[in-house]
PDB file of C-alpha atoms in Angstrom:
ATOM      1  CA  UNK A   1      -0.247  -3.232  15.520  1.00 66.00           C
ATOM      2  CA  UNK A   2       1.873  -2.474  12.475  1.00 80.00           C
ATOM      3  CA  UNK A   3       0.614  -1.025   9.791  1.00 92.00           C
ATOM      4  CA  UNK A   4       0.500  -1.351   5.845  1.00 95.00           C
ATOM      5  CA  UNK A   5       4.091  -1.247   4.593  1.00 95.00           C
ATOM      6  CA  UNK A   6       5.524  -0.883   0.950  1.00 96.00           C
ATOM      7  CA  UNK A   7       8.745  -1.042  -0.530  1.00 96.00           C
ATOM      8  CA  UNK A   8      10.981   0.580  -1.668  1.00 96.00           C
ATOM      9  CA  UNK A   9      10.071   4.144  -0.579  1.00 95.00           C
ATOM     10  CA  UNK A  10      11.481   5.995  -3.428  1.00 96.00           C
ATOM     11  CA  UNK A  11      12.750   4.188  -6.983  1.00 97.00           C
ATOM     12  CA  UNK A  12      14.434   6.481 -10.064  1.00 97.00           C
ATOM     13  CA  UNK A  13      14.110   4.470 -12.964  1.00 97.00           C
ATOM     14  CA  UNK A  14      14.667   5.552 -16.818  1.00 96.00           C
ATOM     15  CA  UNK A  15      11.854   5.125 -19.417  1.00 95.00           C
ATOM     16  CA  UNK A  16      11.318   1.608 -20.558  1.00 96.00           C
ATOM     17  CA  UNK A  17      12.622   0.115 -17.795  1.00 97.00           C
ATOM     18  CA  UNK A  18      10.770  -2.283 -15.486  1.00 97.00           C
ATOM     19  CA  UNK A  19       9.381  -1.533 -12.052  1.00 97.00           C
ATOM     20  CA  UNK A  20       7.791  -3.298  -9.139  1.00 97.00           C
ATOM     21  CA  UNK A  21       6.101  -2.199  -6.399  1.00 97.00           C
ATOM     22  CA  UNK A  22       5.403  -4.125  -3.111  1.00 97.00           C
ATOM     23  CA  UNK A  23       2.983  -4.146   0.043  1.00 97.00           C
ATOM     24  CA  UNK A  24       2.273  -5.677   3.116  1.00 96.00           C
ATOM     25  CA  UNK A  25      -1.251  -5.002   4.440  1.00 95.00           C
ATOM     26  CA  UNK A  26      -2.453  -4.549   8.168  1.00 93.00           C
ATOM     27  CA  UNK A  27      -2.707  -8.411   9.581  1.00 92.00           C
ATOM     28  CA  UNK A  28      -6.164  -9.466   9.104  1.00 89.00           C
ATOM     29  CA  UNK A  29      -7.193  -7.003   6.639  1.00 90.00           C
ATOM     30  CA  UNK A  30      -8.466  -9.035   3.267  1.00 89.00           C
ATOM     31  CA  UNK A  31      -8.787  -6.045   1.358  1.00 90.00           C
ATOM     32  CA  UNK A  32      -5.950  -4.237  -0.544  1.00 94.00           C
ATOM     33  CA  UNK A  33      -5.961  -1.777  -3.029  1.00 94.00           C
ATOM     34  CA  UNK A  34      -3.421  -0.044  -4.979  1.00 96.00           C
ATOM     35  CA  UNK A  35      -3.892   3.668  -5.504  1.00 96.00           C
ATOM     36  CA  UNK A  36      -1.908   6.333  -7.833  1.00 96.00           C
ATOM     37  CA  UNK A  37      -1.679   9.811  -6.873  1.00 95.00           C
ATOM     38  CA  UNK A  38      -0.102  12.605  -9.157  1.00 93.00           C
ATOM     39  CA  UNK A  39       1.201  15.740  -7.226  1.00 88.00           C
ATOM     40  CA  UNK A  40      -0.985  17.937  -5.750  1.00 85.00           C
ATOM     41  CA  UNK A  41      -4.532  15.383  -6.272  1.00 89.00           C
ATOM     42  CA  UNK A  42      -6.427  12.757  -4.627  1.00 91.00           C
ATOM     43  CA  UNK A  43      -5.337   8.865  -5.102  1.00 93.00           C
ATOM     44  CA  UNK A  44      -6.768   7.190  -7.942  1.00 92.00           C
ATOM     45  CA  UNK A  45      -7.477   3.654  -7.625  1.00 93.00           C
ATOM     46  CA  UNK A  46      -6.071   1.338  -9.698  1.00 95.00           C
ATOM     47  CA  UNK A  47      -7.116  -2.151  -8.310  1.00 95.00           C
ATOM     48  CA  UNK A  48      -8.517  -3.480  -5.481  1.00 93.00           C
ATOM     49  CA  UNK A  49      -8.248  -7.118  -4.559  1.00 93.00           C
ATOM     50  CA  UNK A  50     -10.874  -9.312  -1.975  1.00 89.00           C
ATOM     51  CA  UNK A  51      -8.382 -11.823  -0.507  1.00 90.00           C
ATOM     52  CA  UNK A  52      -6.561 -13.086  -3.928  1.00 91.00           C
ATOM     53  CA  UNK A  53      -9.167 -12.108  -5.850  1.00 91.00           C
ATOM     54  CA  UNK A  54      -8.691  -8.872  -7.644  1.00 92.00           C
ATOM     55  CA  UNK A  55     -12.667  -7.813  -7.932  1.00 88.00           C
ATOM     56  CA  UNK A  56     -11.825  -3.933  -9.563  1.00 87.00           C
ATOM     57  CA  UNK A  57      -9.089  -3.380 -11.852  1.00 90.00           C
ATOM     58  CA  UNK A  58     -10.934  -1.194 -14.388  1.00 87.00           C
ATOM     59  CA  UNK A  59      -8.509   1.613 -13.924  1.00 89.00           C
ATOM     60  CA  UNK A  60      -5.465  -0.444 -14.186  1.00 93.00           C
ATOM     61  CA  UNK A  61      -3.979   0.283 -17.493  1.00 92.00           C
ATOM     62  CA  UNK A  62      -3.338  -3.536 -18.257  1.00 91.00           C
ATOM     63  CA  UNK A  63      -1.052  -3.006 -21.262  1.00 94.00           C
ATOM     64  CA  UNK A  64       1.573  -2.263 -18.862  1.00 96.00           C
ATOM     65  CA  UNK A  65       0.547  -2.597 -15.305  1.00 96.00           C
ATOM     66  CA  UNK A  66      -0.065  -5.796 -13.900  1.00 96.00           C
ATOM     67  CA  UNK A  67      -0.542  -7.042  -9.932  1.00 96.00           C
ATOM     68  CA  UNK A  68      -0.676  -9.931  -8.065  1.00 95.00           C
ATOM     69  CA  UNK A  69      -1.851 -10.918  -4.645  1.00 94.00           C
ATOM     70  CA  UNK A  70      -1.103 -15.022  -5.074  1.00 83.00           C
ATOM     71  CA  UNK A  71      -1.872 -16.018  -1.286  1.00 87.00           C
ATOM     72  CA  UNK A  72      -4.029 -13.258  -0.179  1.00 84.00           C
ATOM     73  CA  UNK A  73      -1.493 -11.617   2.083  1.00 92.00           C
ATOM     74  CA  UNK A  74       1.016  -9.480   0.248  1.00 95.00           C
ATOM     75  CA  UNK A  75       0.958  -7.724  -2.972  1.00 97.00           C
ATOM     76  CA  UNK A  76       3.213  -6.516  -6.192  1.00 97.00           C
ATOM     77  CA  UNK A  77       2.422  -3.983  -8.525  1.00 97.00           C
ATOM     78  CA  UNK A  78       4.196  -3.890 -11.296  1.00 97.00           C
ATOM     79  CA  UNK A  79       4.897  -2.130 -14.401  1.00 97.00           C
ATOM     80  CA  UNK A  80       6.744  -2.630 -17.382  1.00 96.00           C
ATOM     81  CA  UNK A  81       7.851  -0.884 -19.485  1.00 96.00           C
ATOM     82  CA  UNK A  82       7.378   2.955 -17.400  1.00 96.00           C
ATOM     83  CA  UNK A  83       7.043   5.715 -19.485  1.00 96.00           C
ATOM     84  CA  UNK A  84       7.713   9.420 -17.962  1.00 96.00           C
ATOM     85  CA  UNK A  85       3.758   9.948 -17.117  1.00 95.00           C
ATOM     86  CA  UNK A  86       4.066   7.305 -14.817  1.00 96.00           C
ATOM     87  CA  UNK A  87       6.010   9.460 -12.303  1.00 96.00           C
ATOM     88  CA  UNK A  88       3.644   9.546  -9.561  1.00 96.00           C
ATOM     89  CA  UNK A  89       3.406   8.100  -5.633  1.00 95.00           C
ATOM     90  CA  UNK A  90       1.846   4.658  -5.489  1.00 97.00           C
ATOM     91  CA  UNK A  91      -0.185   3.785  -2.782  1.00 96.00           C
ATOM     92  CA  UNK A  92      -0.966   0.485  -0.781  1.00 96.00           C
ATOM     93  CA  UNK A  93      -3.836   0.715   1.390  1.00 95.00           C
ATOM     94  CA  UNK A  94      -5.906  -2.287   3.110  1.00 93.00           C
ATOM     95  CA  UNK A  95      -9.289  -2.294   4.707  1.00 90.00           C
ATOM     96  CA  UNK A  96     -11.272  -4.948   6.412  1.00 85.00           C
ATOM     97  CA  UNK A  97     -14.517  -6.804   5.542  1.00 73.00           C
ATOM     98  CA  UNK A  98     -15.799  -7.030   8.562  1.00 71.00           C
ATOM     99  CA  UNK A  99     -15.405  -3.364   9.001  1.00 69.00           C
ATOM    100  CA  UNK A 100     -17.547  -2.897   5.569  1.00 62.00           C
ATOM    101  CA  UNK A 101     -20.441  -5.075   6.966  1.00 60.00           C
ATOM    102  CA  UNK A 102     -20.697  -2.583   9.966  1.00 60.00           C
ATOM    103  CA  UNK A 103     -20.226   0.017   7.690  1.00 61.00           C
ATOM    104  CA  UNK A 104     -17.057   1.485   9.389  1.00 67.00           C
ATOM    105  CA  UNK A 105     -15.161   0.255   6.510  1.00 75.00           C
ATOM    106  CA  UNK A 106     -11.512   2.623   6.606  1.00 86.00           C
ATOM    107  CA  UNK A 107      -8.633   2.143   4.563  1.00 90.00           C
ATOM    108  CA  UNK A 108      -5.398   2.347   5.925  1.00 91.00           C
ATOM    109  CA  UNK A 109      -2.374   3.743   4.222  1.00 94.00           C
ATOM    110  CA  UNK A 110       1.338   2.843   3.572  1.00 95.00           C
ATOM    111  CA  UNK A 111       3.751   5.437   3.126  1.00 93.00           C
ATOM    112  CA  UNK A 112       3.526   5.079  -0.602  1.00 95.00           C
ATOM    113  CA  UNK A 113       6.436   4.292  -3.284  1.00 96.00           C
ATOM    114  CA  UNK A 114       7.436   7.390  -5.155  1.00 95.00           C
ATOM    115  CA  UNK A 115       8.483   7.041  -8.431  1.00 97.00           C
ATOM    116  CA  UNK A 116      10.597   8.977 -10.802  1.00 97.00           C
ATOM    117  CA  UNK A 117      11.022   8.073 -14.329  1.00 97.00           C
ATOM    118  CA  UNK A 118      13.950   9.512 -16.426  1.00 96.00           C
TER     119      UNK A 118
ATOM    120  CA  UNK B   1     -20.530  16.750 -12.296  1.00 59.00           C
ATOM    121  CA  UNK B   2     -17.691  16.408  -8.667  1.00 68.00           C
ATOM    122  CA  UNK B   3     -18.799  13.920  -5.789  1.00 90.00           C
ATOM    123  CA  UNK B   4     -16.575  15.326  -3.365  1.00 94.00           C
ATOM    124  CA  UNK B   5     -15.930  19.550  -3.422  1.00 95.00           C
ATOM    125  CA  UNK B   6     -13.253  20.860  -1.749  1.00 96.00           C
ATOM    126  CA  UNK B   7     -13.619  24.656  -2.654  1.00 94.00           C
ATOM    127  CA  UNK B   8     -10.444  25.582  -0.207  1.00 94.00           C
ATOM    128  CA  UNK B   9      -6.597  24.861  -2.153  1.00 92.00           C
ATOM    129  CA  UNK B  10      -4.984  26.201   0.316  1.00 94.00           C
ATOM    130  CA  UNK B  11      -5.273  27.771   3.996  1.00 94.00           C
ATOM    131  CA  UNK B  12      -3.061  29.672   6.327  1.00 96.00           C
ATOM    132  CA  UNK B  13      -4.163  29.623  10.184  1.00 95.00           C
ATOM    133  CA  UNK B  14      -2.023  30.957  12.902  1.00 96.00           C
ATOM    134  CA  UNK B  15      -0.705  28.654  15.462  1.00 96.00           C
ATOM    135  CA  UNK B  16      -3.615  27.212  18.368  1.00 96.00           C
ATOM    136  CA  UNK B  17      -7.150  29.171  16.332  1.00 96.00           C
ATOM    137  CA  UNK B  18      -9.577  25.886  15.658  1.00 96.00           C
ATOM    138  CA  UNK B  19      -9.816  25.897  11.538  1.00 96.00           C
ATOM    139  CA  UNK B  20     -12.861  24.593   9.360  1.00 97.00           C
ATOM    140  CA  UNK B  21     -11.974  22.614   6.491  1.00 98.00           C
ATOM    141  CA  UNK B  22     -14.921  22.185   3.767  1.00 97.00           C
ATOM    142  CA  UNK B  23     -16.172  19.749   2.205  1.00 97.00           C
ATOM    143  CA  UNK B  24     -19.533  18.872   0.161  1.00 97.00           C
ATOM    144  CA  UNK B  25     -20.364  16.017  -1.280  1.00 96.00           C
ATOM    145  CA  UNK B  26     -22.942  15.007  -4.613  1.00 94.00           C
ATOM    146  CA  UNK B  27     -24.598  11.769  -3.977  1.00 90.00           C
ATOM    147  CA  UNK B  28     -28.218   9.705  -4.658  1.00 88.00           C
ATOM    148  CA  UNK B  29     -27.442   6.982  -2.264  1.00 86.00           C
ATOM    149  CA  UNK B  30     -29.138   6.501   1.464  1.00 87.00           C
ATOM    150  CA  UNK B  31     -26.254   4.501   2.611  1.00 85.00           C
ATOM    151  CA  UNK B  32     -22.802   6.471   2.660  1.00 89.00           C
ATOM    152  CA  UNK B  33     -19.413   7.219   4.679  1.00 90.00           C
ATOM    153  CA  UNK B  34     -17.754   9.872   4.799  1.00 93.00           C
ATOM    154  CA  UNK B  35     -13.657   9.935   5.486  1.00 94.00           C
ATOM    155  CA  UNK B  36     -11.031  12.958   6.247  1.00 96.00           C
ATOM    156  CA  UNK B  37      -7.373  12.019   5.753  1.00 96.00           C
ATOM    157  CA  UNK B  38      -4.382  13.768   6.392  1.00 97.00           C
ATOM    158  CA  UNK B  39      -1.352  13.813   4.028  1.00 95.00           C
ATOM    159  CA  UNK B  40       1.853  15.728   5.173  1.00 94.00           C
ATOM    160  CA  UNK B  41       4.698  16.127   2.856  1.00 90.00           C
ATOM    161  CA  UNK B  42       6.303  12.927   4.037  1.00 87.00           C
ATOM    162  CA  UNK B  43       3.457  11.015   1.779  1.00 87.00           C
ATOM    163  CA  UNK B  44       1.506   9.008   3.664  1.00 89.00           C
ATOM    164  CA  UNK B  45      -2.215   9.512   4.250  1.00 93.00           C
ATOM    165  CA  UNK B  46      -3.157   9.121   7.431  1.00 94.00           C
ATOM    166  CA  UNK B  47      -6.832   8.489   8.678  1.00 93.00           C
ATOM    167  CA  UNK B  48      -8.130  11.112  11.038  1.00 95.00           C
ATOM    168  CA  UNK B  49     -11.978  10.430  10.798  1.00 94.00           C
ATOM    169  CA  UNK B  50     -15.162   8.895   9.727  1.00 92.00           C
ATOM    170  CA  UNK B  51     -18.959   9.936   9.647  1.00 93.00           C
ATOM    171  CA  UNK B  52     -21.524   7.642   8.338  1.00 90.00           C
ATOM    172  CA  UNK B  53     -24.685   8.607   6.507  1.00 90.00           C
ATOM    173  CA  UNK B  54     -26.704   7.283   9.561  1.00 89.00           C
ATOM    174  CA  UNK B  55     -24.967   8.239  12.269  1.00 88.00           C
ATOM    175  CA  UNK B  56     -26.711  10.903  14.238  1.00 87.00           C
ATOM    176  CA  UNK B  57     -23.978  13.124  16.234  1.00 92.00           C
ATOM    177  CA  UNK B  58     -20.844  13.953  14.473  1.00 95.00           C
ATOM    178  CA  UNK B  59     -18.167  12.545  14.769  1.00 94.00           C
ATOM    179  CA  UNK B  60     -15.188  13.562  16.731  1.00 95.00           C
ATOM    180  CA  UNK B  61     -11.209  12.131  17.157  1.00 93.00           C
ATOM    181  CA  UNK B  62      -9.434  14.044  19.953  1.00 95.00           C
ATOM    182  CA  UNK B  63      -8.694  17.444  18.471  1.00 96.00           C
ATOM    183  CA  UNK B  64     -10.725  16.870  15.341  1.00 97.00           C
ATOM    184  CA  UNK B  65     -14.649  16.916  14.346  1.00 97.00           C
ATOM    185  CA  UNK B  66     -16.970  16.005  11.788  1.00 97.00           C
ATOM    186  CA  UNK B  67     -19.673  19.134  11.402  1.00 96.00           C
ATOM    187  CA  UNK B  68     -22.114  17.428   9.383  1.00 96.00           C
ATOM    188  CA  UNK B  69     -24.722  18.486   7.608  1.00 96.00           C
ATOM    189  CA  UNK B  70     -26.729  15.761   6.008  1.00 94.00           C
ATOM    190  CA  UNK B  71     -29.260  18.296   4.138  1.00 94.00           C
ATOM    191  CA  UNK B  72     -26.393  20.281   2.620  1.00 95.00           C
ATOM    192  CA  UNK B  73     -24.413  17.405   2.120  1.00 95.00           C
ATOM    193  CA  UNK B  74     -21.724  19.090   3.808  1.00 97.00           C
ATOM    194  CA  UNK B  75     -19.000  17.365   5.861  1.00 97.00           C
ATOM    195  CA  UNK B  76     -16.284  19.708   6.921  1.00 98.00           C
ATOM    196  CA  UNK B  77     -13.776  19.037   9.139  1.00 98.00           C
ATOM    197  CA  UNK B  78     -13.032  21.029  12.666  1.00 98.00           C
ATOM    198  CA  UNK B  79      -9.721  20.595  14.319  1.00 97.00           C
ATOM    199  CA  UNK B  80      -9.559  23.062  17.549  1.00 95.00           C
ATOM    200  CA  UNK B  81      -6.179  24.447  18.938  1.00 94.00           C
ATOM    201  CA  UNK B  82      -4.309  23.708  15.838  1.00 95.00           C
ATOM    202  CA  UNK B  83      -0.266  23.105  16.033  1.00 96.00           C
ATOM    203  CA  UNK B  84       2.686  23.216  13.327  1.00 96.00           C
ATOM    204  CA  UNK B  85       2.417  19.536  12.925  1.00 96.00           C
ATOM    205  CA  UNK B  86      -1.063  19.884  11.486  1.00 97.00           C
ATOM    206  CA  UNK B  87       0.788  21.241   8.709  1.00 97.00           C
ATOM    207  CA  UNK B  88      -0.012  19.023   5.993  1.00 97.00           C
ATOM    208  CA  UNK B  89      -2.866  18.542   2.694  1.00 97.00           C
ATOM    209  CA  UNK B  90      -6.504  17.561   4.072  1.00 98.00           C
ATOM    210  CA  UNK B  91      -8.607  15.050   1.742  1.00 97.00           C
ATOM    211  CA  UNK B  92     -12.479  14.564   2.025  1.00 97.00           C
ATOM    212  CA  UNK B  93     -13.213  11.167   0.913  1.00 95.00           C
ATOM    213  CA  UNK B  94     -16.729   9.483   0.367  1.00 93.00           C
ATOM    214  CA  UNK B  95     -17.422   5.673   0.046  1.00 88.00           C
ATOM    215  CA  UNK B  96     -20.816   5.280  -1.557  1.00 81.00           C
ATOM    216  CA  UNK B  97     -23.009   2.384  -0.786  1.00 68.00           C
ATOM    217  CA  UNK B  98     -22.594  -0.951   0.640  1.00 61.00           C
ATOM    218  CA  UNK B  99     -22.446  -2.895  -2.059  1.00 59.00           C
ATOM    219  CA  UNK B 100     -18.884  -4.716  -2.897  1.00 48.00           C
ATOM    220  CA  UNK B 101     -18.475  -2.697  -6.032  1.00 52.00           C
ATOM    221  CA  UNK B 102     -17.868   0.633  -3.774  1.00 62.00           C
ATOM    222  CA  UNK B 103     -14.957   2.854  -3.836  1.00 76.00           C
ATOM    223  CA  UNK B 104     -13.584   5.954  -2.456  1.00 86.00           C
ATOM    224  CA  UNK B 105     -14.421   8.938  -4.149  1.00 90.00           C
ATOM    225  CA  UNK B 106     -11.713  11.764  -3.305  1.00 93.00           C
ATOM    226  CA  UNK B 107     -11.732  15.749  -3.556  1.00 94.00           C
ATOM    227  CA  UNK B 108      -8.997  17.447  -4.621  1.00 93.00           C
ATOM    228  CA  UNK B 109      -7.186  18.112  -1.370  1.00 95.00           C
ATOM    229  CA  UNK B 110      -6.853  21.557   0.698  1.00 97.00           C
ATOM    230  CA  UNK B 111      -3.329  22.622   1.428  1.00 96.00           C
ATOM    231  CA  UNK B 112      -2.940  23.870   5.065  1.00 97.00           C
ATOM    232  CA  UNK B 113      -0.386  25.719   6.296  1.00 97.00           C
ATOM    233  CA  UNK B 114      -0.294  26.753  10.503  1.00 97.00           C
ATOM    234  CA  UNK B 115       1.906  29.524  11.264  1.00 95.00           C
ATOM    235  CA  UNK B 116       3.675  30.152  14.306  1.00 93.00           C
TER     236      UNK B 116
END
C-alpha cells in the first residue's frame, strides 16, 4: 500500500514569493491534515480536513495560508506571500474514520516539504 | 500547564542495550490514545506504536513496547536490542477524546543517538 506522498521535497524560495505545497493521502483515508514543524519540536497542526470539508483550521494563519482539498482526495497548501519565519518542514498526514470509531485512529506521515525562505 | 512531557532531549545508548524513552502525559479525559513516532533526520515521522486508554496489556510492535502506566499517566516507550538505525528523534503523542474536534497533542521530542 503506498503511503501519503507530498511534493516537492525541498523548495528555496525568497521572501514574498508564493509557495504551494501538495499531498496525496493513503487510499481510503478521508482525513488529512497539514502539520508545521520548526527544527528541533513537535508538528503543529495547521488544518485538518473530513473528506473536503476542512472542520479545524484555527491555527492556520489565514492572512497568508490558504488550503484546499476540492474532491476529497488530494490536497494544496499554500502560502503567499512567505516571509523568513515560515522556514519550517510541512507535513501531510492522513488518518481514517473508521479507525477513529474503533478508537485506533493513527495518522500516517509523508516525508514532509522543507522549506527555506531567503 | 504541558499535556505531553518528554523530560529526556537527548540520549546516547550503546549499540544492542534495550533503552526507555519517557513520556507523561496531563489529561481529564476517560477516553484517550496514546502514539510514539519516530523521526530520523531524513524527515518523515514514522508510526511505531499505539496504546489506548482502555486497553489492558501494553502494547508492543516487534522490537518496541508501550510500558504503561495509567495511574502515573506515564507511557514510555521500550525498544530492546537497539541498532544504529534507531538513530533518530522519538515523539510521544496523545489524541484526547473521541469526539471529532480531537487532535494530537505532541511533546517536544527526545533526540537518540545509538553508538556502535
Amino acid at each position: 500500500e503506498a503511503g501519503v506522498v507530498q511534493s516537492p521535497r525541498y523548495k528555496i524560495i525568497e521572501k514574498k514569493q508564493p509557495v504551494a505545497f501538495w499531498c496525496n493521502p493513503i487510499s481510503g483515508h478521508n482525513t488529512l491534515y497539514w502539520y508545521l514543524q520548526n527544527l528541533g519540536q513537535g508538528p503543529e497542526l495547521l488544518i485538518r480536513y473530513e473528506n473536503e470539508e476542512a472542520v479545524d483550521d484555527s491555527q492556520l494563519p489565514k492572512d497568508r495560508f490558504s488550503a484546499e482539498r476540492l474532491k476529497g482526495v488530494d490536497s494544496t497548501l499554500k502560502i503567499q506571500p512567505a516571509e523568513l519565519g515560515d522556514s519550517a518542514v510541512y507535513l501531510c498526514a492522513s488518518s481514517s474514520q473508521e479507525d477513529r470509531g474503533r478508537g485506533t485512529d493513527t495518522q500516517y506521515f509523508g516525508p514532509g516539504t522543507r522549506l527555506t525562505v531567503l | 500547564a504541558q499535556k505531553i512531557t518528554q523530560t529526556q532531549p537527548g540520549m546516547f545508548v550503546q549499540e544492542k542495550e534495550a533503552v526507555t524513552l519517557d513520556c507523561t502525559y496531563d489529561t481529564s479525559d476517560q477516553s484517550y490514545g496514546l502514539f510514539w513516532y519516530k523521526q530520523p533526520s531524513s524527515g518523515e515521522m514514522i508510526f511505531l506504536i499505539y496504546q489506548g486508554s482502555y486497553d489492558e496489556q501494553n502494547a508492543t510492535e516487534g522490537r518496541y513496547s508501550l510500558n504503561f502506566q495509567k495511574a502515573r499517566k506515564s507511557a514510555n516507550l521500550v525498544i530492546s536490542a537497539s541498532q544504529l538505525g534507531d538513530s533518530a528523534m522519538y515523539f510521544c503523542a496523545m489524541r484526547e477524546g473521541m469526539d471529532s474536534n480531537y487532535q494530537l497533542i505532541w511533546g517536544a521530542g527526545t533526540k537518540l543517538i545509538i553508538k556502535p
